[in-house]
mmCIF file of C-alpha atoms in Angstrom:
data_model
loop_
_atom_site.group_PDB
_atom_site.id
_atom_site.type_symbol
_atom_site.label_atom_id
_atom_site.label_comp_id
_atom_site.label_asym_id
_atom_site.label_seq_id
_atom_site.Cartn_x
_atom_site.Cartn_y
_atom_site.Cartn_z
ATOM 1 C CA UNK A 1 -39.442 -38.604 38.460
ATOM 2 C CA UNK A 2 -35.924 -36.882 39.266
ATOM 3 C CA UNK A 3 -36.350 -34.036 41.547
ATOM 4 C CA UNK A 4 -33.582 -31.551 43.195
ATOM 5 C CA UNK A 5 -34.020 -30.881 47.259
ATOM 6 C CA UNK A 6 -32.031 -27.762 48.258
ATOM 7 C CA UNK A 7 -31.138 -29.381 51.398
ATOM 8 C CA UNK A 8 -29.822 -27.650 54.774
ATOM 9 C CA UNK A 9 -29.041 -29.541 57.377
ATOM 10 C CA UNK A 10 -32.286 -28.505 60.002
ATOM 11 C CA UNK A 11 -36.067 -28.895 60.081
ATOM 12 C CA UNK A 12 -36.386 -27.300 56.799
ATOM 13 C CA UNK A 13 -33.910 -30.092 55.036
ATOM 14 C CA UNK A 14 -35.977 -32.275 56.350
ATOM 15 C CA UNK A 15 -39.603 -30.768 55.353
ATOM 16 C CA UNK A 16 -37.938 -30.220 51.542
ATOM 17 C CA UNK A 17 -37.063 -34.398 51.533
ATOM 18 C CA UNK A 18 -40.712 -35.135 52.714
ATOM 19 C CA UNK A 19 -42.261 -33.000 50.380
ATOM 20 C CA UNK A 20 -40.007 -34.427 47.396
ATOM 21 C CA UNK A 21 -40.606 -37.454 48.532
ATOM 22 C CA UNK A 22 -44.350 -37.010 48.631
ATOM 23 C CA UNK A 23 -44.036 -35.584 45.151
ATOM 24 C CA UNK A 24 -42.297 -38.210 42.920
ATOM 25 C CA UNK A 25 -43.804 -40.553 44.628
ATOM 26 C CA UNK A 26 -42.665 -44.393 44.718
ATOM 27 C CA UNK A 27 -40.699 -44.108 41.502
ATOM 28 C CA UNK A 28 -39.164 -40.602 42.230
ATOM 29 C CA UNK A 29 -35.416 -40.202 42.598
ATOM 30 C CA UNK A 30 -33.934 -37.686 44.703
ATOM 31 C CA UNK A 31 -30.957 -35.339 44.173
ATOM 32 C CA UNK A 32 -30.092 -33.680 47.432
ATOM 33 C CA UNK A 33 -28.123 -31.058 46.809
ATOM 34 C CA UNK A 34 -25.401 -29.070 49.685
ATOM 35 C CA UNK A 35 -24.749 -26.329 48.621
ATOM 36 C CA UNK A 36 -21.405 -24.828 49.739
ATOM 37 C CA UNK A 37 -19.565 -21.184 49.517
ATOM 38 C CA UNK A 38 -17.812 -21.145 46.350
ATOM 39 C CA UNK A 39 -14.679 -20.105 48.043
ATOM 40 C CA UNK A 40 -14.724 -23.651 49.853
ATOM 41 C CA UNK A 41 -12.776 -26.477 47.325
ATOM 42 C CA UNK A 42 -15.497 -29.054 47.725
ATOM 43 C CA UNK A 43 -17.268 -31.219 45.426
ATOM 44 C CA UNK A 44 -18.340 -34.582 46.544
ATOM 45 C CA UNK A 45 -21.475 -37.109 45.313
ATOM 46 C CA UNK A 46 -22.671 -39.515 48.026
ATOM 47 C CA UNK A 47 -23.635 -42.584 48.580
ATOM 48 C CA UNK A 48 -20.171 -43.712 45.886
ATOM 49 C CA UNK A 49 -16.818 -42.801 45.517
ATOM 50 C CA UNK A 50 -14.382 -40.522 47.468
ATOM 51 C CA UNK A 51 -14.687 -36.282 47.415
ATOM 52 C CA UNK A 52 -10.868 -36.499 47.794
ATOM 53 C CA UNK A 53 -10.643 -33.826 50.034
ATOM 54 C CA UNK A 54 -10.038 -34.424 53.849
ATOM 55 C CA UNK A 55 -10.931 -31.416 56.035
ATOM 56 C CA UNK A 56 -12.832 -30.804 58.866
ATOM 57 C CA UNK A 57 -15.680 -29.399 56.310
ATOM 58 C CA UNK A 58 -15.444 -32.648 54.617
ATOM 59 C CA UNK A 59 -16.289 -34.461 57.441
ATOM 60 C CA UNK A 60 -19.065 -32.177 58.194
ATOM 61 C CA UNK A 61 -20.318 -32.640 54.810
ATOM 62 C CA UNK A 62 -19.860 -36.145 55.303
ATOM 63 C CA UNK A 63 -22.174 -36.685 58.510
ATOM 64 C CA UNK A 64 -24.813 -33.648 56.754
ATOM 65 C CA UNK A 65 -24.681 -36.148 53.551
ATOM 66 C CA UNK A 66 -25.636 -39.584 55.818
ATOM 67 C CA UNK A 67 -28.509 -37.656 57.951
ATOM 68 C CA UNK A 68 -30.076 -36.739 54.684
ATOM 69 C CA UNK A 69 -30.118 -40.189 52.942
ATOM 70 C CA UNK A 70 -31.159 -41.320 56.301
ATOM 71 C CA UNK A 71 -34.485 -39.218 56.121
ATOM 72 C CA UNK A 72 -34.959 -40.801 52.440
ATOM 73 C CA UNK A 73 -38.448 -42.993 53.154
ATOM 74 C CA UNK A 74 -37.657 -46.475 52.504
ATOM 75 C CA UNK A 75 -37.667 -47.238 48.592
ATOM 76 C CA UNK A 76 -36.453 -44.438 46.875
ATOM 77 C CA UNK A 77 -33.764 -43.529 45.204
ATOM 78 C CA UNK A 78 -31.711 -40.820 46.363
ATOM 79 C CA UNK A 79 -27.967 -39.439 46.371
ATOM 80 C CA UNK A 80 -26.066 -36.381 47.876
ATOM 81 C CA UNK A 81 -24.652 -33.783 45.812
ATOM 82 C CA UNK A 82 -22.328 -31.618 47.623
ATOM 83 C CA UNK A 83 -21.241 -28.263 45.399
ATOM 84 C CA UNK A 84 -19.164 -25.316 46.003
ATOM 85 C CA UNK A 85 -21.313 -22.270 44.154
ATOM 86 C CA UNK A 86 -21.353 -18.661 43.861
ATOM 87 C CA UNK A 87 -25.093 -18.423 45.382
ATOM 88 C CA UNK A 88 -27.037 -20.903 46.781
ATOM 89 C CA UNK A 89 -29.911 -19.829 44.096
ATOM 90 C CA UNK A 90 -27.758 -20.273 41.072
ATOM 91 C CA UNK A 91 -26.354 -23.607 42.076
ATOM 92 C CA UNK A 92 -29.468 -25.291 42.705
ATOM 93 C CA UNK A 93 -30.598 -24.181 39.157
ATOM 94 C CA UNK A 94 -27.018 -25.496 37.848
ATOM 95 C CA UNK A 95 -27.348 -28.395 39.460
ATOM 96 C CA UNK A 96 -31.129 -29.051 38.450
ATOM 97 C CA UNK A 97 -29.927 -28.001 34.830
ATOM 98 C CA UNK A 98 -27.077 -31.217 34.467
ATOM 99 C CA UNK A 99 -29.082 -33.770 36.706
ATOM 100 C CA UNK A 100 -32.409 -33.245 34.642
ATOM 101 C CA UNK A 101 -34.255 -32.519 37.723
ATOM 102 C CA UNK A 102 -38.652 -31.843 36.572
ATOM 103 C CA UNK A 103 -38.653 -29.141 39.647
ATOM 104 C CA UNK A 104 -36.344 -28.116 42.345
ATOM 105 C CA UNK A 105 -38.015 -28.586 46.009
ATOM 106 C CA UNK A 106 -37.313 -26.815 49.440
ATOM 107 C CA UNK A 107 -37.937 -26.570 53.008
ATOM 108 C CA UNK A 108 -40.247 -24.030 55.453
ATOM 109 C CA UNK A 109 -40.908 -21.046 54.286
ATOM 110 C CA UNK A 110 -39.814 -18.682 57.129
ATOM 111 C CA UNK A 111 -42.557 -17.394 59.149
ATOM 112 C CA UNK A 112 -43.021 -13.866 59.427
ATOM 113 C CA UNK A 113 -43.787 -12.208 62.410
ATOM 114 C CA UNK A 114 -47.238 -11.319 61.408
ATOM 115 C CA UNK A 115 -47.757 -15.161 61.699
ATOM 116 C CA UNK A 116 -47.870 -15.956 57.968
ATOM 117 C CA UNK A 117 -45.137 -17.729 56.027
ATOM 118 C CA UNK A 118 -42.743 -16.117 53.830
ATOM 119 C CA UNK A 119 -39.960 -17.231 51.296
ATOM 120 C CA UNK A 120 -36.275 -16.777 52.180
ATOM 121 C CA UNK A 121 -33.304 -14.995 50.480
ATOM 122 C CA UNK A 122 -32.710 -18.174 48.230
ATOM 123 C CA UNK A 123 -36.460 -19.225 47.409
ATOM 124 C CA UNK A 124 -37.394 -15.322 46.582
ATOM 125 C CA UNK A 125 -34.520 -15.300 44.034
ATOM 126 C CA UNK A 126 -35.535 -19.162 42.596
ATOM 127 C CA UNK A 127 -39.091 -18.148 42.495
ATOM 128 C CA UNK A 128 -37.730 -15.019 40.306
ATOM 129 C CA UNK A 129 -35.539 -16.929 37.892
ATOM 130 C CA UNK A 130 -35.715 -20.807 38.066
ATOM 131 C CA UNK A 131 -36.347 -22.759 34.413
ATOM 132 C CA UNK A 132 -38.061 -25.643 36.073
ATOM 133 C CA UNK A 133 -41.245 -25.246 38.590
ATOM 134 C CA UNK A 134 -40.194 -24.223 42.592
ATOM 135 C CA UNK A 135 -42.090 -26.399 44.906
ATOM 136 C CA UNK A 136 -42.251 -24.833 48.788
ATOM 137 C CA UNK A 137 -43.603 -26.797 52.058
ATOM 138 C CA UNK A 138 -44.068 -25.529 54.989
ATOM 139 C CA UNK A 139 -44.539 -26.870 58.782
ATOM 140 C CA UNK A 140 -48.210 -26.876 58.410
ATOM 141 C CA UNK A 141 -47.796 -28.354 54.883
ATOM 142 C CA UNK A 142 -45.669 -30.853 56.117
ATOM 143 C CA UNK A 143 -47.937 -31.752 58.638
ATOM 144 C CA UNK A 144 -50.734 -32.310 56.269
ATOM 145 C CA UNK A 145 -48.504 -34.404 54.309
ATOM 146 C CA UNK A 146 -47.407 -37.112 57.532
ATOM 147 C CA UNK A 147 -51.876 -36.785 58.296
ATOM 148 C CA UNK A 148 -51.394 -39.088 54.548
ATOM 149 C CA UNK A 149 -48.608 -41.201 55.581
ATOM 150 C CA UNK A 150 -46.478 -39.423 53.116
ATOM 151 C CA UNK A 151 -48.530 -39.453 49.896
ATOM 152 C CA UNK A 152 -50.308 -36.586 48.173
ATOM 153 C CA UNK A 153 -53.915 -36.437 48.148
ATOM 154 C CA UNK A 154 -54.966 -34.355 45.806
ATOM 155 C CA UNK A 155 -53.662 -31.634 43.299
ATOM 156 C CA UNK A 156 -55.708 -28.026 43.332
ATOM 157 C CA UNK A 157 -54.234 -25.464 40.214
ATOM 158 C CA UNK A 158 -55.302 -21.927 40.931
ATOM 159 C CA UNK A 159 -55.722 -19.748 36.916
ATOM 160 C CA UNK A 160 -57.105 -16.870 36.116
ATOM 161 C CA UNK A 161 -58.359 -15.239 32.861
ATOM 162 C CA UNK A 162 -54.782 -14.546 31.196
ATOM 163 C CA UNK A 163 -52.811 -16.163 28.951
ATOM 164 C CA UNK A 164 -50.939 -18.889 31.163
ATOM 165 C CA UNK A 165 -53.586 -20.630 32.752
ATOM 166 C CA UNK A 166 -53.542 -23.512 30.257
ATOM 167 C CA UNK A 167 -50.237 -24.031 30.855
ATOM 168 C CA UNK A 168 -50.375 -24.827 34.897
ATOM 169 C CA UNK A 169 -53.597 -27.246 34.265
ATOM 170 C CA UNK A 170 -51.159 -28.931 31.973
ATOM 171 C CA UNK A 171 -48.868 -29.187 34.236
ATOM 172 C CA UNK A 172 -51.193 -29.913 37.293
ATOM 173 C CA UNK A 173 -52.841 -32.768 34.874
ATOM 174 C CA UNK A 174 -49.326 -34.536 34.371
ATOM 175 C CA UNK A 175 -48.546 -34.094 38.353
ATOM 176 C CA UNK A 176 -52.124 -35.888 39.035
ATOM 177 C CA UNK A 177 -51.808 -38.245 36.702
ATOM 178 C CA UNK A 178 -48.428 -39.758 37.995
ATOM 179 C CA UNK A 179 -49.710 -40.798 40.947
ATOM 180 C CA UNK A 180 -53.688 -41.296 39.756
ATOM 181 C CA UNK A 181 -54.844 -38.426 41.867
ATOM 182 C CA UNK A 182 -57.691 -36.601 41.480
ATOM 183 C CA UNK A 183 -57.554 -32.950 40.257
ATOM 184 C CA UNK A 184 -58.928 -29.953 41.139
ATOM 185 C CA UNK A 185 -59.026 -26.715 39.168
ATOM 186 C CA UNK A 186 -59.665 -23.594 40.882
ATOM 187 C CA UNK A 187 -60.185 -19.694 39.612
ATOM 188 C CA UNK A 188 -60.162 -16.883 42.185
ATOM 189 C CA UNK A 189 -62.301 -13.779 42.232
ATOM 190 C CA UNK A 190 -61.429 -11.248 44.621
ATOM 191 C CA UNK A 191 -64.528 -8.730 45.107
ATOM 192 C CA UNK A 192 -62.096 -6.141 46.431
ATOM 193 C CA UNK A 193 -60.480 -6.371 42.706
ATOM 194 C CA UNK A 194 -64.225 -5.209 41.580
ATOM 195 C CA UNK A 195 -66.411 -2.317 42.182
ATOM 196 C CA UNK A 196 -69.099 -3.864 41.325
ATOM 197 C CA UNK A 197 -72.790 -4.785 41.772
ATOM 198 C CA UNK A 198 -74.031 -8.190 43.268
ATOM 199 C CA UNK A 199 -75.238 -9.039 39.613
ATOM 200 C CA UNK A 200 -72.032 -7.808 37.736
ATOM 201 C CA UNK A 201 -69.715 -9.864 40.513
ATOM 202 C CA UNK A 202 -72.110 -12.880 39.940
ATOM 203 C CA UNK A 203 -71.498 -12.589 35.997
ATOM 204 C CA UNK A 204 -67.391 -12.286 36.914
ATOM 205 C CA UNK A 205 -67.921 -16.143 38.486
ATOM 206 C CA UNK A 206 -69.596 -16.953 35.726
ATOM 207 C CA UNK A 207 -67.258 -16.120 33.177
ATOM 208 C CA UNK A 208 -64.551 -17.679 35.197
ATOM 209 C CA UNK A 209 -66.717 -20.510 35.508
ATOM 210 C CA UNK A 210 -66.791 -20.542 31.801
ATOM 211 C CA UNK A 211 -63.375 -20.165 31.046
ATOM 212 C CA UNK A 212 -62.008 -22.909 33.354
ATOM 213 C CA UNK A 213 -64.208 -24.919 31.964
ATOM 214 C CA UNK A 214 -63.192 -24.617 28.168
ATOM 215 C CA UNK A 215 -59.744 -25.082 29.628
ATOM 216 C CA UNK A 216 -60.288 -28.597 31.040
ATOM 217 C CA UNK A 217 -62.434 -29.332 28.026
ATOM 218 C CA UNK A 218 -59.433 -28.449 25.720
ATOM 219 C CA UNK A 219 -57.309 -30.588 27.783
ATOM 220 C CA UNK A 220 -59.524 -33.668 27.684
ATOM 221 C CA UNK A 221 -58.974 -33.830 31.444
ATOM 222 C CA UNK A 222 -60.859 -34.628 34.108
ATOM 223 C CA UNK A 223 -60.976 -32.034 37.257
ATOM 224 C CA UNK A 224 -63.685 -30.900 39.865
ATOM 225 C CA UNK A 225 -64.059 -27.234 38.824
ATOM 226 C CA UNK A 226 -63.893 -24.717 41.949
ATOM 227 C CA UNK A 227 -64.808 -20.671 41.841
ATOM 228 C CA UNK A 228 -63.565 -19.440 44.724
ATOM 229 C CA UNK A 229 -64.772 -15.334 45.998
ATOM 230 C CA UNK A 230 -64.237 -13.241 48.862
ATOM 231 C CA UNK A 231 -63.412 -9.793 49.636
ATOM 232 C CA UNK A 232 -59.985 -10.410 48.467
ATOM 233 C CA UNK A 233 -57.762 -13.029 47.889
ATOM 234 C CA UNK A 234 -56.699 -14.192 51.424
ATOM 235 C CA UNK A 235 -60.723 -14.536 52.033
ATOM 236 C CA UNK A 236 -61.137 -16.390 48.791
ATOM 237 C CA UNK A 237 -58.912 -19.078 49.316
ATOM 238 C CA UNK A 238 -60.127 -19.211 52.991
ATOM 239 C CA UNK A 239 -63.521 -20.149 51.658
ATOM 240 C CA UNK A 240 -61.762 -23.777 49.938
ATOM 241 C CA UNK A 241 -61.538 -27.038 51.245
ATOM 242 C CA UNK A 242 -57.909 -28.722 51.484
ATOM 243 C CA UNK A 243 -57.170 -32.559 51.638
ATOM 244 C CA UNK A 244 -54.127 -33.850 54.025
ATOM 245 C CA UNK A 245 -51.840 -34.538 51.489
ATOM 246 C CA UNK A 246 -52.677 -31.909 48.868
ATOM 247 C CA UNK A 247 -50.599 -29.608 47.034
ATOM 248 C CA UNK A 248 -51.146 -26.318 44.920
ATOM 249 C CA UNK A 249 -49.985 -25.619 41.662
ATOM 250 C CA UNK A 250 -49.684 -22.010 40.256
ATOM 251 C CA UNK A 251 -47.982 -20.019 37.087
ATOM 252 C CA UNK A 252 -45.657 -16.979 37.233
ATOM 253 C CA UNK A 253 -46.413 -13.890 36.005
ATOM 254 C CA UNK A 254 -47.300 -12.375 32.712
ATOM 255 C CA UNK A 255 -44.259 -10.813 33.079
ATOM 256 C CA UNK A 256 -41.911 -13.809 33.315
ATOM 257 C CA UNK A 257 -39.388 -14.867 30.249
ATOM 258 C CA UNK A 258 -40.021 -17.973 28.309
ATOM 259 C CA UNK A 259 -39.526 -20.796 30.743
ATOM 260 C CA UNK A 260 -38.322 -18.613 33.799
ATOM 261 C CA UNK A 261 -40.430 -17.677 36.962
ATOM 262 C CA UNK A 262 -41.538 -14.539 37.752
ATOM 263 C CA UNK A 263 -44.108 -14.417 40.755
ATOM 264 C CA UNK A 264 -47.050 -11.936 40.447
ATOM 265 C CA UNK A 265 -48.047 -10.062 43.327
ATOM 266 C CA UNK A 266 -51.336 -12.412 43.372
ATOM 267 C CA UNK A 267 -49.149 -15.593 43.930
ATOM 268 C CA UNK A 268 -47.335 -13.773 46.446
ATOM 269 C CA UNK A 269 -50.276 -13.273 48.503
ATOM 270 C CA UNK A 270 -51.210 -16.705 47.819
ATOM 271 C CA UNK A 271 -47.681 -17.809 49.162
ATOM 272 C CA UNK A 272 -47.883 -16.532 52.695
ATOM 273 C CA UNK A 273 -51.689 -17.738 52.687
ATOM 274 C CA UNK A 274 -52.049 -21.002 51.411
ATOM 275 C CA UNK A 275 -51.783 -24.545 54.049
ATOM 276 C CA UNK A 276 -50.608 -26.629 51.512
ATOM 277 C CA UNK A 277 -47.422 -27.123 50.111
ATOM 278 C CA UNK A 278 -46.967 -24.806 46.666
ATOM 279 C CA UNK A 279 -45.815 -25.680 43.279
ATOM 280 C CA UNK A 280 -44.752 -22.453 40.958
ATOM 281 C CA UNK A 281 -44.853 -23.589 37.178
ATOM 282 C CA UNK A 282 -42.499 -21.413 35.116
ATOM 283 C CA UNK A 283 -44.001 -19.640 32.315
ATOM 284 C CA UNK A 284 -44.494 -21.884 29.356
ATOM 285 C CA UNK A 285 -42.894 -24.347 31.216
ATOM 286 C CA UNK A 286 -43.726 -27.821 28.786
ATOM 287 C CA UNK A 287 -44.329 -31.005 31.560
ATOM 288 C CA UNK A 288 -42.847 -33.494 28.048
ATOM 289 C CA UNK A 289 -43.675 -36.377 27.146
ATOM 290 C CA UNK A 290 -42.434 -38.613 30.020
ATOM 291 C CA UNK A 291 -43.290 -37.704 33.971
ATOM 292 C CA UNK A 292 -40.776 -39.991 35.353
#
């Protein structure tokens, strides 16, 4: 599995390689990408061959380039792609574009002051426009991932009632079935989203019940089935269990393009919320054939 790491050179570089790492798994290759101001003349591919460009930046780039392949866990395959772009955003997606890359992966989301975690200039734009899934860590999600030596545990994909859901158990399936994980499927009902009665809010988990259900059965896959309630969605997802090692899976919006992301205020929440590390699958993003 080829995956692109928007890599800076800090704690956050580091969390994105982890979390790729964790994701491809023992066969994954890794494209770690620098991305550089596009007024700087730089291009360079590492380990292999010579940038051609002597500078004090290339030097820098040079000693950025070895402390990333030197975080690469022994036995996968990984290079450095150094790039001069116009935004850090549309690079990455150029660069996932000609390397073939299934998802583009980064570091910590920032933490807000409020104490929650929060998406930075260049995620927030990715998670608004990226063809291939966005997948986030975080400190706490990197933590959880080093409590399982490395490896994922388990993968949880959060749908709802719209059109869409199929598509992220899909693409939850294929990530679970790389590895032979198990898979979890989980629906969210937020009372606060209801003014309702205790027996109308039990017949909303019961038709989300039903309608995850007939999802997985389409699928022919096999998933623990979770309905998850609270008195909104921070409250809902508080009431789950999580796995060291486990990772999230979600769609974009209703609202997205064909095969872009767009993320919907309820992944948003979800976002600054969740422990885990978080995969955003774009809308009718197709996993293929192969899933390595």
């Amino acid at each position: 599995m080829r995956l692109l790491v928007g890599y800076t050179a800090d704690a956050r570089g580091a969390e994105a390689i982890a979390l790729a790492a964790a994701l491809g798994g023992p066969t994954a290759h890794l494209d770690l990408a620098i991305v550089l101001p596009e007024s700087t003349p730089f291009s360079a591919v590492y380990p292999g061959g010579d940038h051609g460009y002597c500078s004090i930046l290339a030097e820098k780039v040079d000693l950025w380039a070895k402390e990333a392949l030197a975080l690469v866990p022994p036995g996968i395959s990984a290079r450095v792609i150094a790039r001069a772009v116009p935004s850090p955003a549309q690079g990455l997606m150029a660069v996932a574009k000609e390397t073939g890359a299934r998802a583009i992966v980064l570091g910590g989301r920032k933490r807000h002051r409020a104490g929650f975690f929060a998406p930075g200039s260049v995620a927030s734009a990715l998670l608004h426009a990226s063809p291939v899934p966005v997948a986030m860590g975080s400190p706490e999600a990197v933590a959880s991932l080093e409590k399982a030596n490395g490896a994922l545990g388990r993968v949880t994909a959060f749908v709802g009632t719209r059109p869409g859901a199929r598509g992220v158990v899909q693409a939850a399936a294929a990530a679970a079935r790389h590895q032979g994980l198990p898979l979890r499927v989980v629906s969210l009902v937020a009372q606060d989203d209801l003014d309702a009665s205790a027996a109308e809010l039990d017949e909303s988990i019961a038709r989300a019940q039903a309608s995850v259900g007939e999802i997985v059965t389409e699928l022919g896959v096999e998933a623990e089935i979770s309905i998850a309630s609270g008195t909104g969605i921070d409250d809902a997802i508080a009431e789950l269990d999580w796995e060291d090692g486990e990772i999230a899976v979600v769609g974009s919006s209703r609202l997205a393009r064909k095969r872009r992301l767009f993320l919907g205020t309820t992944a948003q929440r979800m976002l600054r919320t969740l422990p885990v590390p978080l995969v955003v699958v774009p809308k009718n993003f197709k996993t293929g054939p192969a899933q390595s």
